[in-house]
Amino acid sequence: MVKLDQIFNEKNNIPIRYFGGTGSQTQAVGSVIPYYYQVAPSRMHNFSVVYNGVVSPRFITQTFAGVNYFKQVFNDATTGFNIPALGFNTGVTNPSLFGAPGITINGFYEVGLTPPLGRIDTTGQLDETMTYTAGAHSFRFGGEYRRSLLDVFYERNARGSFVFDGSQGPLAATNTNCTWGAGNSPIAASLNPLADFLAGRLAVNRGTITYGDLQRNYYLNSVTGFFQDSWKARPNLTLNYGVNWIYQGPLSDPTNRISSFIPCLGGITYVGHDIDTLWHRDWKSFAPRFGFA
C-alpha cells in the first residue's frame, strides 16, 4: 500500500493512493495426485488520485479518478503435458491449453480436473462532487462515470473430457473374477476400465471436447448523477433531501458474440444481429431521498 499527499497550499491538495495484493490458493478437488490439485492465483491493483479544491469559502470541489484491476485464474497445478505428443491425440494444439484433459477411469482417481478458467476485470472511474453553502443550505451535487472491461476466458472442456467405463474390452461382460491364459491368472472385472484406457477405447458419447474461441471481452458503462441539500430549517431541525439518478448500460461486445434466449424471436439470439442490445436501456432510474434530524 502506498499513500502520498501533495499539499500545494491551503486551497489545493492531491492525495494519491495505491493498493496491490496477491493471493495463491491450492486445493485437492477430487484427486490425491498433486499434478491435479486446483490452483487459483489472484492479483489485485487499485489506483486513485483525488484533487480537492477550495474555489471560495462557500464553494468546494473534489475530482476523483481511479482504476481497479482484478485477475484470478483456475487451473491444474501442472499443465506442461503435451497430450497429443504423448499419443493421446485430442486435437488440442494450442500451447495455452496444454495439460491433461478430464480423464475418468472408473474405480481410479480422476485427472485433469480443472480446465483453464479465469477472468480479468478492469474498471475505470471518474467522479466529480461539488459542495456549495448558501445561508442555512448546504448543497452537494455531482456525478460519476464508470467503464468496465471483463476479459472472460472459461475454457471449460477445451482440453476434452473422457470416461473409460470398461464396456469396450474383450472382458466387458465379466462381472466377477475369471481366469485368462495358460497360467490361469485371475483377472478382476474392476480392472476393465483400466484396460479400456490402455487400449484407447471409448464407448459412444463418453468423450467430448469443445472447439472454438471461448474467450470474450465484455464492456459495461454506467453513469450516475445526484443532487442533495442539507437545510437547517430551524435551530433544532435539519432536513436532508435530494435525488439520485443511475444509468446502467447493457453489456456489449465489439465482435457481437453475446447471445440471449428469447423464445418469441426463435430462441438463441445475438446482439448486433437479431437484437440491438442485451437488455433495454433505462434512462428513468431515479431514487429520491428524504430525512430529518
mmCIF file of C-alpha atoms in Angstrom:
data_model
loop_
_atom_site.group_PDB
_atom_site.id
_atom_site.type_symbol
_atom_site.label_atom_id
_atom_site.label_comp_id
_atom_site.label_asym_id
_atom_site.label_seq_id
_atom_site.Cartn_x
_atom_site.Cartn_y
_atom_site.Cartn_z
ATOM 1 C CA MET A 1 0.000 0.000 0.000
ATOM 2 C CA VAL A 2 1.278 3.447 -0.958
ATOM 3 C CA LYS A 3 -0.150 6.748 0.280
ATOM 4 C CA LEU A 4 1.100 10.108 -0.967
ATOM 5 C CA ASP A 5 -0.281 13.563 -0.241
ATOM 6 C CA GLN A 6 0.718 16.698 -2.128
ATOM 7 C CA ILE A 7 -0.437 19.899 -0.430
ATOM 8 C CA PHE A 8 0.140 22.847 -2.759
ATOM 9 C CA ASN A 9 -1.475 25.440 -0.489
ATOM 10 C CA GLU A 10 -4.439 25.822 1.837
ATOM 11 C CA LYS A 11 -6.836 25.646 -1.132
ATOM 12 C CA ASN A 12 -5.389 22.836 -3.256
ATOM 13 C CA ASN A 13 -4.202 19.324 -2.418
ATOM 14 C CA ILE A 14 -3.929 15.931 -4.132
ATOM 15 C CA PRO A 15 -3.990 12.584 -2.270
ATOM 16 C CA ILE A 16 -2.685 9.588 -4.238
ATOM 17 C CA ARG A 17 -3.392 6.009 -3.167
ATOM 18 C CA TYR A 18 -2.282 2.587 -4.419
ATOM 19 C CA PHE A 19 -3.142 -0.868 -3.125
ATOM 20 C CA GLY A 20 -1.676 -4.091 -4.536
ATOM 21 C CA GLY A 21 -2.478 -7.596 -3.438
ATOM 22 C CA THR A 22 -1.696 -11.146 -4.476
ATOM 23 C CA GLY A 23 -3.095 -14.474 -3.425
ATOM 24 C CA SER A 24 -2.373 -18.137 -4.029
ATOM 25 C CA GLN A 25 -4.831 -20.934 -3.381
ATOM 26 C CA THR A 26 -4.307 -24.680 -3.758
ATOM 27 C CA GLN A 27 -6.929 -27.325 -3.135
ATOM 28 C CA ALA A 28 -7.385 -31.034 -3.753
ATOM 29 C CA VAL A 29 -10.638 -31.135 -5.726
ATOM 30 C CA GLY A 30 -11.012 -34.873 -6.257
ATOM 31 C CA SER A 31 -7.597 -36.396 -6.806
ATOM 32 C CA VAL A 32 -4.744 -37.148 -4.410
ATOM 33 C CA ILE A 33 -2.251 -36.653 -7.243
ATOM 34 C CA PRO A 34 -0.638 -33.215 -6.738
ATOM 35 C CA TYR A 35 -0.475 -32.609 -10.507
ATOM 36 C CA TYR A 36 -4.261 -32.252 -10.471
ATOM 37 C CA TYR A 37 -4.739 -30.088 -7.429
ATOM 38 C CA GLN A 38 -6.550 -26.904 -8.327
ATOM 39 C CA VAL A 39 -4.515 -23.691 -8.119
ATOM 40 C CA ALA A 40 -6.065 -20.230 -8.254
ATOM 41 C CA PRO A 41 -3.562 -17.363 -8.129
ATOM 42 C CA SER A 42 -5.044 -13.873 -7.974
ATOM 43 C CA ARG A 43 -3.794 -10.328 -8.492
ATOM 44 C CA MET A 44 -5.409 -7.079 -7.352
ATOM 45 C CA HIS A 45 -4.403 -3.476 -8.067
ATOM 46 C CA ASN A 46 -6.240 -0.301 -7.120
ATOM 47 C CA PHE A 47 -5.155 3.249 -8.013
ATOM 48 C CA SER A 48 -6.811 6.543 -7.086
ATOM 49 C CA VAL A 49 -5.989 10.230 -7.479
ATOM 50 C CA VAL A 50 -8.125 12.935 -5.868
ATOM 51 C CA TYR A 51 -7.985 16.675 -6.380
ATOM 52 C CA ASN A 52 -9.522 18.799 -3.619
ATOM 53 C CA GLY A 53 -10.007 22.457 -4.459
ATOM 54 C CA VAL A 54 -11.424 25.374 -2.485
ATOM 55 C CA VAL A 55 -12.843 27.779 -5.055
ATOM 56 C CA SER A 56 -14.240 30.101 -2.401
ATOM 57 C CA PRO A 57 -15.214 29.876 1.266
ATOM 58 C CA ARG A 58 -18.629 28.674 0.053
ATOM 59 C CA PHE A 59 -17.685 26.506 -2.917
ATOM 60 C CA ILE A 60 -15.562 23.313 -2.734
ATOM 61 C CA THR A 61 -14.852 20.783 -5.498
ATOM 62 C CA GLN A 62 -13.495 17.248 -5.442
ATOM 63 C CA THR A 63 -12.373 15.371 -8.558
ATOM 64 C CA PHE A 64 -11.627 11.660 -8.305
ATOM 65 C CA ALA A 65 -10.029 9.317 -10.850
ATOM 66 C CA GLY A 66 -9.400 5.653 -10.158
ATOM 67 C CA VAL A 67 -8.732 2.255 -11.699
ATOM 68 C CA ASN A 68 -9.422 -1.145 -10.174
ATOM 69 C CA TYR A 69 -7.873 -4.359 -11.563
ATOM 70 C CA PHE A 70 -8.680 -7.925 -10.549
ATOM 71 C CA LYS A 71 -7.365 -11.155 -12.067
ATOM 72 C CA GLN A 72 -7.962 -14.733 -10.993
ATOM 73 C CA VAL A 73 -7.191 -17.903 -12.941
ATOM 74 C CA PHE A 74 -8.070 -21.510 -12.082
ATOM 75 C CA ASN A 75 -6.082 -24.428 -13.476
ATOM 76 C CA ASP A 76 -4.440 -27.749 -12.696
ATOM 77 C CA ALA A 77 -1.261 -27.387 -10.672
ATOM 78 C CA THR A 78 0.759 -28.907 -13.549
ATOM 79 C CA THR A 79 -0.118 -28.069 -17.156
ATOM 80 C CA GLY A 80 3.039 -28.923 -19.077
ATOM 81 C CA PHE A 81 1.690 -32.112 -20.628
ATOM 82 C CA ASN A 82 1.512 -32.081 -24.438
ATOM 83 C CA ILE A 83 -1.133 -34.788 -24.657
ATOM 84 C CA PRO A 84 -1.097 -35.314 -28.463
ATOM 85 C CA ALA A 85 2.699 -35.725 -28.342
ATOM 86 C CA LEU A 86 2.221 -38.427 -25.693
ATOM 87 C CA GLY A 87 -0.007 -40.429 -28.047
ATOM 88 C CA PHE A 88 -3.463 -39.314 -26.909
ATOM 89 C CA ASN A 89 -4.463 -37.173 -29.876
ATOM 90 C CA THR A 90 -7.242 -34.926 -28.641
ATOM 91 C CA GLY A 91 -6.623 -32.416 -31.422
ATOM 92 C CA VAL A 92 -5.561 -29.712 -28.965
ATOM 93 C CA THR A 93 -2.515 -27.904 -30.361
ATOM 94 C CA ASN A 94 -2.785 -24.519 -28.602
ATOM 95 C CA PRO A 95 0.042 -24.408 -26.009
ATOM 96 C CA SER A 96 -2.179 -22.373 -23.673
ATOM 97 C CA LEU A 97 -4.428 -25.448 -23.438
ATOM 98 C CA PHE A 98 -1.658 -27.965 -22.794
ATOM 99 C CA GLY A 99 -2.277 -30.157 -19.799
ATOM 100 C CA ALA A 100 -4.285 -33.253 -19.054
ATOM 101 C CA PRO A 101 -7.854 -33.457 -20.318
ATOM 102 C CA GLY A 102 -10.501 -34.629 -17.921
ATOM 103 C CA ILE A 103 -9.961 -38.394 -17.773
ATOM 104 C CA THR A 104 -12.125 -40.675 -15.669
ATOM 105 C CA ILE A 105 -11.174 -44.339 -15.345
ATOM 106 C CA ASN A 106 -13.935 -45.900 -13.268
ATOM 107 C CA GLY A 107 -12.536 -47.076 -9.970
ATOM 108 C CA PHE A 108 -9.465 -44.819 -10.126
ATOM 109 C CA TYR A 109 -8.718 -41.197 -9.313
ATOM 110 C CA GLU A 110 -9.608 -38.660 -11.981
ATOM 111 C CA VAL A 111 -7.053 -36.447 -13.691
ATOM 112 C CA GLY A 112 -7.322 -33.093 -15.430
ATOM 113 C CA LEU A 113 -9.959 -31.869 -13.009
ATOM 114 C CA THR A 114 -9.591 -28.115 -13.600
ATOM 115 C CA PRO A 115 -9.617 -26.710 -17.138
ATOM 116 C CA PRO A 116 -8.272 -23.180 -17.679
ATOM 117 C CA LEU A 117 -10.828 -20.796 -16.187
ATOM 118 C CA GLY A 118 -10.494 -17.165 -15.265
ATOM 119 C CA ARG A 119 -11.338 -13.541 -15.709
ATOM 120 C CA ILE A 120 -9.695 -10.135 -15.635
ATOM 121 C CA ASP A 121 -11.901 -7.243 -14.509
ATOM 122 C CA THR A 122 -10.671 -3.701 -15.108
ATOM 123 C CA THR A 123 -12.803 -0.730 -14.113
ATOM 124 C CA GLY A 124 -12.044 2.940 -14.637
ATOM 125 C CA GLN A 125 -13.922 5.554 -12.629
ATOM 126 C CA LEU A 126 -14.221 9.345 -12.825
ATOM 127 C CA ASP A 127 -16.161 11.323 -10.174
ATOM 128 C CA GLU A 128 -16.909 14.968 -9.636
ATOM 129 C CA THR A 129 -18.514 16.275 -6.428
ATOM 130 C CA MET A 130 -19.208 19.930 -5.629
ATOM 131 C CA THR A 131 -20.377 21.492 -2.379
ATOM 132 C CA TYR A 132 -21.923 24.942 -2.163
ATOM 133 C CA THR A 133 -23.079 26.615 1.053
ATOM 134 C CA ALA A 134 -25.669 29.366 0.998
ATOM 135 C CA GLY A 135 -27.134 30.559 4.274
ATOM 136 C CA ALA A 136 -28.901 27.654 6.012
ATOM 137 C CA HIS A 137 -28.423 25.373 2.956
ATOM 138 C CA SER A 138 -25.526 23.093 2.116
ATOM 139 C CA PHE A 139 -25.900 21.809 -1.457
ATOM 140 C CA ARG A 140 -23.979 18.821 -2.805
ATOM 141 C CA PHE A 141 -24.175 17.708 -6.424
ATOM 142 C CA GLY A 142 -22.085 15.781 -8.892
ATOM 143 C CA GLY A 143 -21.801 12.666 -10.990
ATOM 144 C CA GLU A 144 -19.792 9.598 -11.822
ATOM 145 C CA TYR A 145 -18.798 7.682 -14.937
ATOM 146 C CA ARG A 146 -17.550 4.086 -14.905
ATOM 147 C CA ARG A 147 -16.352 1.841 -17.698
ATOM 148 C CA SER A 148 -15.616 -1.804 -17.047
ATOM 149 C CA LEU A 149 -13.860 -4.385 -19.193
ATOM 150 C CA LEU A 150 -14.477 -8.035 -18.365
ATOM 151 C CA ASP A 151 -11.932 -10.313 -20.029
ATOM 152 C CA VAL A 152 -13.511 -13.738 -19.506
ATOM 153 C CA PHE A 153 -11.798 -16.980 -20.541
ATOM 154 C CA TYR A 154 -13.713 -20.053 -19.388
ATOM 155 C CA GLU A 155 -12.024 -22.810 -21.375
ATOM 156 C CA ARG A 156 -14.270 -25.487 -19.891
ATOM 157 C CA ASN A 157 -13.904 -28.802 -21.732
ATOM 158 C CA ALA A 158 -11.454 -27.259 -24.216
ATOM 159 C CA ARG A 159 -8.945 -29.998 -23.352
ATOM 160 C CA GLY A 160 -11.634 -32.655 -23.622
ATOM 161 C CA SER A 161 -13.403 -34.969 -21.211
ATOM 162 C CA PHE A 162 -13.201 -38.763 -21.474
ATOM 163 C CA VAL A 163 -14.752 -41.566 -19.433
ATOM 164 C CA PHE A 164 -13.421 -45.132 -19.650
ATOM 165 C CA ASP A 165 -16.106 -47.379 -18.177
ATOM 166 C CA GLY A 166 -14.814 -50.846 -19.036
ATOM 167 C CA SER A 167 -17.525 -51.586 -21.582
ATOM 168 C CA GLN A 168 -15.300 -51.863 -24.660
ATOM 169 C CA GLY A 169 -12.706 -54.549 -23.898
ATOM 170 C CA PRO A 170 -12.897 -58.303 -24.502
ATOM 171 C CA LEU A 171 -13.873 -58.828 -20.857
ATOM 172 C CA ALA A 172 -16.658 -56.244 -20.887
ATOM 173 C CA ALA A 173 -19.244 -58.844 -19.923
ATOM 174 C CA THR A 174 -17.183 -60.040 -16.973
ATOM 175 C CA ASN A 175 -18.873 -59.176 -13.712
ATOM 176 C CA THR A 176 -16.791 -61.356 -11.404
ATOM 177 C CA ASN A 177 -13.254 -62.647 -11.339
ATOM 178 C CA CYS A 178 -12.444 -65.024 -14.160
ATOM 179 C CA THR A 179 -9.344 -66.833 -15.452
ATOM 180 C CA TRP A 180 -7.374 -65.991 -18.519
ATOM 181 C CA GLY A 181 -4.457 -67.651 -20.283
ATOM 182 C CA ALA A 182 -2.450 -70.769 -19.692
ATOM 183 C CA GLY A 183 -1.321 -69.576 -16.287
ATOM 184 C CA ASN A 184 -4.917 -69.492 -15.063
ATOM 185 C CA SER A 185 -4.315 -65.964 -13.642
ATOM 186 C CA PRO A 186 -7.313 -64.229 -12.074
ATOM 187 C CA ILE A 187 -8.497 -61.014 -13.720
ATOM 188 C CA ALA A 188 -10.765 -58.675 -11.795
ATOM 189 C CA ALA A 189 -13.685 -57.049 -13.589
ATOM 190 C CA SER A 190 -12.827 -53.824 -11.747
ATOM 191 C CA LEU A 191 -9.756 -53.507 -13.992
ATOM 192 C CA ASN A 192 -11.819 -53.439 -17.216
ATOM 193 C CA PRO A 193 -11.963 -49.602 -17.240
ATOM 194 C CA LEU A 194 -8.159 -49.521 -16.986
ATOM 195 C CA ALA A 195 -7.938 -51.993 -19.886
ATOM 196 C CA ASP A 196 -10.162 -49.713 -21.977
ATOM 197 C CA PHE A 197 -7.914 -46.767 -21.166
ATOM 198 C CA LEU A 198 -4.730 -48.629 -22.078
ATOM 199 C CA ALA A 199 -6.345 -49.725 -25.348
ATOM 200 C CA GLY A 200 -7.668 -46.218 -26.042
ATOM 201 C CA ARG A 201 -11.233 -47.444 -26.498
ATOM 202 C CA LEU A 202 -14.210 -45.259 -25.572
ATOM 203 C CA ALA A 203 -17.891 -46.038 -25.549
ATOM 204 C CA VAL A 204 -20.206 -43.898 -27.681
ATOM 205 C CA ASN A 205 -20.876 -40.473 -26.132
ATOM 206 C CA ARG A 206 -18.237 -40.997 -23.455
ATOM 207 C CA GLY A 207 -15.792 -38.500 -24.951
ATOM 208 C CA THR A 208 -16.482 -34.820 -25.630
ATOM 209 C CA ILE A 209 -14.406 -31.769 -26.474
ATOM 210 C CA THR A 210 -15.261 -28.125 -27.051
ATOM 211 C CA TYR A 211 -13.742 -26.308 -30.016
ATOM 212 C CA GLY A 212 -13.691 -22.638 -30.879
ATOM 213 C CA ASP A 213 -12.714 -19.385 -29.214
ATOM 214 C CA LEU A 214 -14.078 -19.346 -25.674
ATOM 215 C CA GLN A 215 -12.513 -16.013 -24.679
ATOM 216 C CA ARG A 216 -14.830 -12.983 -24.538
ATOM 217 C CA ASN A 217 -14.418 -9.271 -23.876
ATOM 218 C CA TYR A 218 -17.454 -7.600 -22.325
ATOM 219 C CA TYR A 219 -17.809 -3.850 -21.820
ATOM 220 C CA LEU A 220 -20.103 -2.144 -19.352
ATOM 221 C CA ASN A 221 -20.774 1.589 -18.945
ATOM 222 C CA SER A 222 -22.609 3.334 -16.128
ATOM 223 C CA VAL A 223 -23.362 6.969 -15.339
ATOM 224 C CA THR A 224 -24.795 8.441 -12.143
ATOM 225 C CA GLY A 225 -25.745 11.922 -11.014
ATOM 226 C CA PHE A 226 -27.073 13.316 -7.745
ATOM 227 C CA PHE A 227 -28.268 16.457 -6.009
ATOM 228 C CA GLN A 228 -28.931 16.877 -2.308
ATOM 229 C CA ASP A 229 -29.474 19.642 0.202
ATOM 230 C CA SER A 230 -28.941 19.761 3.945
ATOM 231 C CA TRP A 231 -31.225 22.559 5.114
ATOM 232 C CA LYS A 232 -31.057 23.819 8.687
ATOM 233 C CA ALA A 233 -34.679 24.884 8.750
ATOM 234 C CA ARG A 234 -34.649 25.694 12.466
ATOM 235 C CA PRO A 235 -32.058 25.640 15.226
ATOM 236 C CA ASN A 236 -33.387 22.234 16.287
ATOM 237 C CA LEU A 237 -34.451 20.828 12.867
ATOM 238 C CA THR A 238 -32.340 19.848 9.854
ATOM 239 C CA LEU A 239 -33.898 18.460 6.653
ATOM 240 C CA ASN A 240 -31.959 16.291 4.191
ATOM 241 C CA TYR A 241 -33.448 15.716 0.749
ATOM 242 C CA GLY A 242 -32.275 15.014 -2.764
ATOM 243 C CA VAL A 243 -32.424 12.708 -5.753
ATOM 244 C CA ASN A 244 -30.057 10.207 -7.337
ATOM 245 C CA TRP A 245 -30.084 9.108 -10.997
ATOM 246 C CA ILE A 246 -28.443 5.940 -12.333
ATOM 247 C CA TYR A 247 -27.956 4.682 -15.855
ATOM 248 C CA GLN A 248 -26.623 1.127 -16.178
ATOM 249 C CA GLY A 249 -25.806 0.379 -19.800
ATOM 250 C CA PRO A 250 -26.160 -3.111 -21.276
ATOM 251 C CA LEU A 251 -23.207 -5.439 -21.672
ATOM 252 C CA SER A 252 -21.633 -5.085 -25.099
ATOM 253 C CA ASP A 253 -19.101 -6.989 -27.188
ATOM 254 C CA PRO A 254 -17.427 -5.398 -30.252
ATOM 255 C CA THR A 255 -17.453 -8.783 -32.007
ATOM 256 C CA ASN A 256 -21.217 -9.302 -31.440
ATOM 257 C CA ARG A 257 -20.862 -12.691 -29.760
ATOM 258 C CA ILE A 258 -23.166 -12.054 -26.809
ATOM 259 C CA SER A 259 -26.306 -14.176 -27.000
ATOM 260 C CA SER A 260 -29.560 -14.407 -25.112
ATOM 261 C CA PHE A 261 -32.506 -16.797 -25.132
ATOM 262 C CA ILE A 262 -35.690 -15.062 -26.324
ATOM 263 C CA PRO A 263 -38.407 -17.579 -27.269
ATOM 264 C CA CYS A 264 -40.549 -15.122 -29.261
ATOM 265 C CA LEU A 265 -37.559 -14.399 -31.516
ATOM 266 C CA GLY A 266 -36.823 -18.058 -32.155
ATOM 267 C CA GLY A 267 -34.629 -18.953 -29.171
ATOM 268 C CA ILE A 268 -30.926 -18.074 -29.205
ATOM 269 C CA THR A 269 -30.464 -14.501 -30.410
ATOM 270 C CA TYR A 270 -27.270 -12.477 -30.873
ATOM 271 C CA VAL A 271 -26.695 -8.841 -30.072
ATOM 272 C CA GLY A 272 -25.884 -6.955 -33.257
ATOM 273 C CA HIS A 273 -27.697 -9.484 -35.446
ATOM 274 C CA ASP A 274 -31.123 -10.322 -34.014
ATOM 275 C CA ILE A 275 -31.386 -7.698 -31.260
ATOM 276 C CA ASP A 276 -29.822 -4.274 -30.744
ATOM 277 C CA THR A 277 -28.916 -4.571 -27.058
ATOM 278 C CA LEU A 278 -28.774 -7.325 -24.457
ATOM 279 C CA TRP A 279 -31.434 -5.523 -22.410
ATOM 280 C CA HIS A 280 -33.487 -2.386 -22.876
ATOM 281 C CA ARG A 281 -31.840 0.844 -21.789
ATOM 282 C CA ASP A 282 -33.459 2.501 -18.795
ATOM 283 C CA TRP A 283 -32.929 6.260 -18.638
ATOM 284 C CA LYS A 284 -35.515 6.841 -15.895
ATOM 285 C CA SER A 285 -33.953 5.254 -12.833
ATOM 286 C CA PHE A 286 -34.404 7.973 -10.217
ATOM 287 C CA ALA A 287 -34.159 7.461 -6.455
ATOM 288 C CA PRO A 288 -35.414 10.230 -4.165
ATOM 289 C CA ARG A 289 -34.239 10.610 -0.601
ATOM 290 C CA PHE A 290 -35.567 12.421 2.442
ATOM 291 C CA GLY A 291 -34.556 12.562 6.082
ATOM 292 C CA PHE A 292 -34.617 14.817 9.071
ATOM 293 C CA ALA A 293 -32.807 15.282 12.360
#
